[in-house]
PDB file of C-alpha atoms in Angstrom:
ATOM      1  CA  MET H 482      11.760   9.806   8.107  1.00 45.00           C
ATOM      2  CA  ALA H 483       8.085  10.437   7.279  1.00 58.00           C
ATOM      3  CA  LEU H 484       6.275   8.543   4.546  1.00 63.00           C
ATOM      4  CA  PHE H 485       6.002  11.637   2.358  1.00 62.00           C
ATOM      5  CA  ASP H 486       9.714  12.440   2.570  1.00 65.00           C
ATOM      6  CA  PHE H 487      10.390   8.913   1.380  1.00 63.00           C
ATOM      7  CA  LEU H 488       7.961   9.284  -1.542  1.00 64.00           C
ATOM      8  CA  ARG H 489       9.495  12.602  -2.554  1.00 64.00           C
ATOM      9  CA  VAL H 490      13.064  11.248  -2.536  1.00 58.00           C
ATOM     10  CA  LYS H 491      12.446   8.767  -5.349  1.00 53.00           C
ATOM     11  CA  LYS H 492      10.686  11.483  -7.394  1.00 51.00           C
ATOM     12  CA  ASN H 493      13.935  13.360  -8.123  1.00 50.00           C
ATOM     13  CA  THR H 494      15.544  10.339  -9.697  1.00 48.00           C
ATOM     14  CA  ALA H 495      12.593   9.329 -11.880  1.00 49.00           C
ATOM     15  CA  SER H 496      11.286  11.391 -14.802  1.00 51.00           C
ATOM     16  CA  ILE H 497       9.077  14.196 -13.447  1.00 54.00           C
ATOM     17  CA  ALA H 498       5.679  12.853 -14.559  1.00 51.00           C
ATOM     18  CA  LYS H 499       2.766  15.086 -13.672  1.00 68.00           C
ATOM     19  CA  GLU H 500       0.677  12.298 -12.252  1.00 85.00           C
ATOM     20  CA  ARG H 501       2.086   9.154 -10.705  1.00 88.00           C
ATOM     21  CA  LEU H 502       0.720   6.150  -8.850  1.00 91.00           C
ATOM     22  CA  ARG H 503       3.084   4.171  -6.619  1.00 92.00           C
ATOM     23  CA  ILE H 504       2.246   0.874  -4.967  1.00 93.00           C
ATOM     24  CA  ILE H 505       4.599  -0.690  -2.455  1.00 93.00           C
ATOM     25  CA  VAL H 506       3.883  -4.133  -1.013  1.00 93.00           C
ATOM     26  CA  ALA H 507       6.283  -5.064   1.784  1.00 91.00           C
ATOM     27  CA  GLN H 508       6.126  -8.579   3.173  1.00 89.00           C
ATOM     28  CA  GLU H 509       7.957  -8.892   6.485  1.00 85.00           C
ATOM     29  CA  ARG H 510       8.720 -12.465   7.459  1.00 78.00           C
ATOM     30  CA  SER H 511      10.115 -13.861  10.700  1.00 74.00           C
ATOM     31  CA  THR H 512      11.308 -17.042   9.005  1.00 69.00           C
ATOM     32  CA  ARG H 513      12.333 -17.783   5.432  1.00 66.00           C
ATOM     33  CA  GLY H 514      10.286 -20.298   3.499  1.00 67.00           C
ATOM     34  CA  GLY H 515       6.532 -20.139   3.159  1.00 71.00           C
ATOM     35  CA  PRO H 516       4.762 -19.206  -0.076  1.00 73.00           C
ATOM     36  CA  ASP H 517       6.261 -16.411  -2.188  1.00 80.00           C
ATOM     37  CA  TYR H 518       3.087 -14.851  -3.548  1.00 85.00           C
ATOM     38  CA  LEU H 519       4.459 -11.416  -4.499  1.00 87.00           C
ATOM     39  CA  PRO H 520       5.031 -12.243  -8.191  1.00 87.00           C
ATOM     40  CA  GLU H 521       1.429 -13.445  -8.567  1.00 90.00           C
ATOM     41  CA  LEU H 522       0.111 -10.576  -6.432  1.00 90.00           C
ATOM     42  CA  GLN H 523       1.988  -8.209  -8.733  1.00 90.00           C
ATOM     43  CA  ARG H 524       0.037  -9.430 -11.776  1.00 92.00           C
ATOM     44  CA  GLU H 525      -3.316  -9.088  -9.989  1.00 94.00           C
ATOM     45  CA  LEU H 526      -2.394  -5.669  -8.587  1.00 92.00           C
ATOM     46  CA  LEU H 527      -1.641  -4.294 -12.053  1.00 91.00           C
ATOM     47  CA  ALA H 528      -4.930  -5.690 -13.345  1.00 93.00           C
ATOM     48  CA  LEU H 529      -6.743  -4.043 -10.416  1.00 93.00           C
ATOM     49  CA  ILE H 530      -5.083  -0.662 -10.995  1.00 90.00           C
ATOM     50  CA  LYS H 531      -6.054  -0.730 -14.678  1.00 91.00           C
ATOM     51  CA  LYS H 532      -9.684  -0.687 -13.559  1.00 92.00           C
ATOM     52  CA  TYR H 533      -9.101   2.779 -12.098  1.00 90.00           C
ATOM     53  CA  VAL H 534      -6.545   4.462 -14.304  1.00 88.00           C
ATOM     54  CA  HIS H 535      -5.347   4.119 -17.886  1.00 87.00           C
ATOM     55  CA  VAL H 536      -1.888   2.513 -17.735  1.00 87.00           C
ATOM     56  CA  ASP H 537       0.557   2.470 -20.669  1.00 88.00           C
ATOM     57  CA  ALA H 538       2.646  -0.702 -20.596  1.00 86.00           C
ATOM     58  CA  ASP H 539       5.855   1.307 -20.966  1.00 90.00           C
ATOM     59  CA  ALA H 540       4.850   3.648 -18.137  1.00 91.00           C
ATOM     60  CA  VAL H 541       5.046   0.898 -15.509  1.00 92.00           C
ATOM     61  CA  LYS H 542       8.232   0.233 -13.535  1.00 93.00           C
ATOM     62  CA  VAL H 543       8.315  -2.806 -11.246  1.00 92.00           C
ATOM     63  CA  ASP H 544      11.024  -3.666  -8.690  1.00 92.00           C
ATOM     64  CA  LEU H 545      10.901  -6.862  -6.643  1.00 90.00           C
ATOM     65  CA  VAL H 546      13.589  -6.658  -3.974  1.00 89.00           C
ATOM     66  CA  LYS H 547      14.513  -9.026  -1.135  1.00 87.00           C
ATOM     67  CA  ASP H 548      16.423  -7.567   1.828  1.00 81.00           C
ATOM     68  CA  GLY H 549      16.808  -9.686   4.945  1.00 79.00           C
ATOM     69  CA  GLU H 550      13.393 -10.146   6.470  1.00 81.00           C
ATOM     70  CA  HIS H 551      11.657  -7.932   3.869  1.00 84.00           C
ATOM     71  CA  ASP H 552      10.425  -8.849   0.392  1.00 89.00           C
ATOM     72  CA  VAL H 553       9.290  -5.642  -1.315  1.00 91.00           C
ATOM     73  CA  LEU H 554       7.286  -5.152  -4.483  1.00 92.00           C
ATOM     74  CA  ASP H 555       7.590  -1.562  -5.731  1.00 93.00           C
ATOM     75  CA  ILE H 556       5.321  -0.611  -8.645  1.00 93.00           C
ATOM     76  CA  SER H 557       5.576   2.903 -10.075  1.00 93.00           C
ATOM     77  CA  VAL H 558       3.105   4.016 -12.750  1.00 92.00           C
ATOM     78  CA  SER H 559       3.481   7.308 -14.606  1.00 90.00           C
ATOM     79  CA  LEU H 560      -0.006   8.415 -15.536  1.00 85.00           C
ATOM     80  CA  PRO H 561      -0.991  10.350 -18.625  1.00 78.00           C
ATOM     81  CA  GLU H 562      -1.887  13.971 -17.865  1.00 70.00           C
ATOM     82  CA  ARG H 563      -5.596  14.548 -17.483  1.00 63.00           C
ATOM     83  CA  GLU H 564      -7.219  16.887 -20.042  1.00 56.00           C
ATOM     84  CA  GLY H 565      -8.740  20.203 -18.825  1.00 48.00           C
TER      85      GLY H 565
ATOM     86  CA  MET T1031      16.437   7.314   3.066  1.00 45.00           C
ATOM     87  CA  ALA T1032      16.197   3.807   1.565  1.00 58.00           C
ATOM     88  CA  LEU T1033      12.895   1.995   1.285  1.00 63.00           C
ATOM     89  CA  PHE T1034      13.892  -0.581   3.885  1.00 62.00           C
ATOM     90  CA  ASP T1035      14.930   2.016   6.472  1.00 65.00           C
ATOM     91  CA  PHE T1036      11.500   3.568   6.064  1.00 62.00           C
ATOM     92  CA  LEU T1037       9.757   0.202   6.522  1.00 63.00           C
ATOM     93  CA  ARG T1038      11.796  -0.547   9.623  1.00 64.00           C
ATOM     94  CA  VAL T1039      11.029   2.804  11.269  1.00 58.00           C
ATOM     95  CA  LYS T1040       7.307   2.155  11.532  1.00 53.00           C
ATOM     96  CA  LYS T1041       7.973  -1.326  12.949  1.00 52.00           C
ATOM     97  CA  ASN T1042       9.162   0.036  16.314  1.00 51.00           C
ATOM     98  CA  THR T1043       5.933   1.888  16.951  1.00 48.00           C
ATOM     99  CA  ALA T1044       3.608  -0.959  16.007  1.00 49.00           C
ATOM    100  CA  SER T1045       3.305  -4.203  18.004  1.00 51.00           C
ATOM    101  CA  ILE T1046       6.149  -6.525  17.005  1.00 54.00           C
ATOM    102  CA  ALA T1047       4.162  -9.022  14.915  1.00 51.00           C
ATOM    103  CA  LYS T1048       6.231 -11.858  13.540  1.00 68.00           C
ATOM    104  CA  GLU T1049       4.813 -11.586  10.060  1.00 85.00           C
ATOM    105  CA  ARG T1050       3.457  -8.420   8.551  1.00 89.00           C
ATOM    106  CA  LEU T1051       2.201  -7.286   5.166  1.00 91.00           C
ATOM    107  CA  ARG T1052       2.233  -3.593   4.344  1.00 92.00           C
ATOM    108  CA  ILE T1053       0.665  -2.011   1.263  1.00 93.00           C
ATOM    109  CA  ILE T1054       1.210   1.642   0.460  1.00 93.00           C
ATOM    110  CA  VAL T1055      -0.594   3.273  -2.452  1.00 93.00           C
ATOM    111  CA  ALA T1056       0.624   6.808  -3.136  1.00 91.00           C
ATOM    112  CA  GLN T1057      -1.222   8.879  -5.686  1.00 89.00           C
ATOM    113  CA  GLU T1058       0.742  11.932  -6.770  1.00 85.00           C
ATOM    114  CA  ARG T1059      -1.332  14.557  -8.508  1.00 78.00           C
ATOM    115  CA  SER T1060      -0.262  17.715 -10.328  1.00 74.00           C
ATOM    116  CA  THR T1061      -3.699  19.268  -9.980  1.00 69.00           C
ATOM    117  CA  ARG T1062      -6.440  18.788  -7.405  1.00 66.00           C
ATOM    118  CA  GLY T1063      -9.759  17.459  -8.677  1.00 67.00           C
ATOM    119  CA  GLY T1064     -10.139  14.292 -10.702  1.00 71.00           C
ATOM    120  CA  PRO T1065     -11.596  11.074  -9.330  1.00 73.00           C
ATOM    121  CA  ASP T1066     -10.646  10.025  -5.793  1.00 80.00           C
ATOM    122  CA  TYR T1067     -10.554   6.268  -6.213  1.00 85.00           C
ATOM    123  CA  LEU T1068      -8.378   5.364  -3.185  1.00 87.00           C
ATOM    124  CA  PRO T1069     -11.303   4.506  -0.874  1.00 87.00           C
ATOM    125  CA  GLU T1070     -12.747   2.078  -3.454  1.00 90.00           C
ATOM    126  CA  LEU T1071      -9.278   0.761  -4.335  1.00 90.00           C
ATOM    127  CA  GLN T1072      -8.746   0.114  -0.616  1.00 90.00           C
ATOM    128  CA  ARG T1073     -11.745  -2.232  -0.481  1.00 92.00           C
ATOM    129  CA  GLU T1074     -10.624  -4.152  -3.558  1.00 94.00           C
ATOM    130  CA  LEU T1075      -7.020  -4.327  -2.320  1.00 92.00           C
ATOM    131  CA  LEU T1076      -8.086  -5.934   0.961  1.00 91.00           C
ATOM    132  CA  ALA T1077     -10.221  -8.449  -0.940  1.00 93.00           C
ATOM    133  CA  LEU T1078      -7.237  -9.242  -3.169  1.00 93.00           C
ATOM    134  CA  ILE T1079      -4.873  -9.725  -0.226  1.00 90.00           C
ATOM    135  CA  LYS T1080      -7.306 -12.116   1.465  1.00 91.00           C
ATOM    136  CA  LYS T1081      -6.845 -14.430  -1.528  1.00 92.00           C
ATOM    137  CA  TYR T1082      -3.200 -14.856  -0.504  1.00 90.00           C
ATOM    138  CA  VAL T1083      -3.106 -14.631   3.266  1.00 88.00           C
ATOM    139  CA  HIS T1084      -5.522 -15.160   6.131  1.00 87.00           C
ATOM    140  CA  VAL T1085      -6.418 -11.711   7.482  1.00 87.00           C
ATOM    141  CA  ASP T1086      -8.098 -11.139  10.843  1.00 88.00           C
ATOM    142  CA  ALA T1087     -10.368  -8.089  10.677  1.00 86.00           C
ATOM    143  CA  ASP T1088      -8.805  -6.653  13.846  1.00 90.00           C
ATOM    144  CA  ALA T1089      -5.272  -7.183  12.487  1.00 91.00           C
ATOM    145  CA  VAL T1090      -5.734  -4.621   9.697  1.00 92.00           C
ATOM    146  CA  LYS T1091      -4.775  -0.975  10.174  1.00 93.00           C
ATOM    147  CA  VAL T1092      -5.670   1.481   7.398  1.00 92.00           C
ATOM    148  CA  ASP T1093      -4.531   5.115   7.100  1.00 92.00           C
ATOM    149  CA  LEU T1094      -5.710   7.369   4.284  1.00 90.00           C
ATOM    150  CA  VAL T1095      -3.685  10.562   4.388  1.00 89.00           C
ATOM    151  CA  LYS T1096      -3.646  13.597   2.110  1.00 87.00           C
ATOM    152  CA  ASP T1097      -0.525  15.781   2.102  1.00 81.00           C
ATOM    153  CA  GLY T1098      -0.142  18.427  -0.562  1.00 79.00           C
ATOM    154  CA  GLU T1099       0.191  16.683  -3.907  1.00 81.00           C
ATOM    155  CA  HIS T1100       0.139  13.175  -2.361  1.00 84.00           C
ATOM    156  CA  ASP T1101      -2.853  11.054  -1.351  1.00 89.00           C
ATOM    157  CA  VAL T1102      -1.543   7.988   0.449  1.00 91.00           C
ATOM    158  CA  LEU T1103      -3.310   4.789   1.420  1.00 92.00           C
ATOM    159  CA  ASP T1104      -1.300   2.860   4.017  1.00 93.00           C
ATOM    160  CA  ILE T1105      -2.560  -0.636   4.867  1.00 93.00           C
ATOM    161  CA  SER T1106      -0.729  -2.649   7.520  1.00 93.00           C
ATOM    162  CA  VAL T1107      -1.739  -6.267   8.157  1.00 92.00           C
ATOM    163  CA  SER T1108      -0.330  -8.272  11.062  1.00 90.00           C
ATOM    164  CA  LEU T1109      -0.321 -11.881   9.945  1.00 85.00           C
ATOM    165  CA  PRO T1110      -0.855 -14.914  12.161  1.00 78.00           C
ATOM    166  CA  GLU T1111       2.362 -16.856  12.764  1.00 70.00           C
ATOM    167  CA  ARG T1112       2.777 -19.784  10.415  1.00 63.00           C
ATOM    168  CA  GLU T1113       2.885 -23.239  12.072  1.00 56.00           C
ATOM    169  CA  GLY T1114       6.089 -25.367  11.811  1.00 48.00           C
TER     170      GLY T1114
END
């Protein structure tokens, strides 16, 4: 399934915001163990995004999911509509 | 299609690296125009990732794709195998 189909699927379940920014960080590991840096990376990612777009705290949804060999950080930001 | 199915699909086409980090930034816009910050965000994202994992320049694959209302930055990093 193409990347865009995947992005569109989630859209129907979430509120239909005009503008949205979605960041997915997927760490694929061959062996368990090793540093789990996703929680810290999450904090720095949000700080980085705020340099580019205005982000309301309540407009950010963060999922941190572990599934077998994948650890996935899924950040979804509903952006305020641009004027004009 | 679930997030993990999507992540697994791409794996078959790429070389089977033991450890991999994948970052997808999808910007969904209602109207064209407005600042295109993905190229700059891409540079800062790579710098941020290098704080957490060792990244070989030739192990990074970057796709910047525009499709209708989506602009998508897709960064795939094959990580060196951890010792021990």
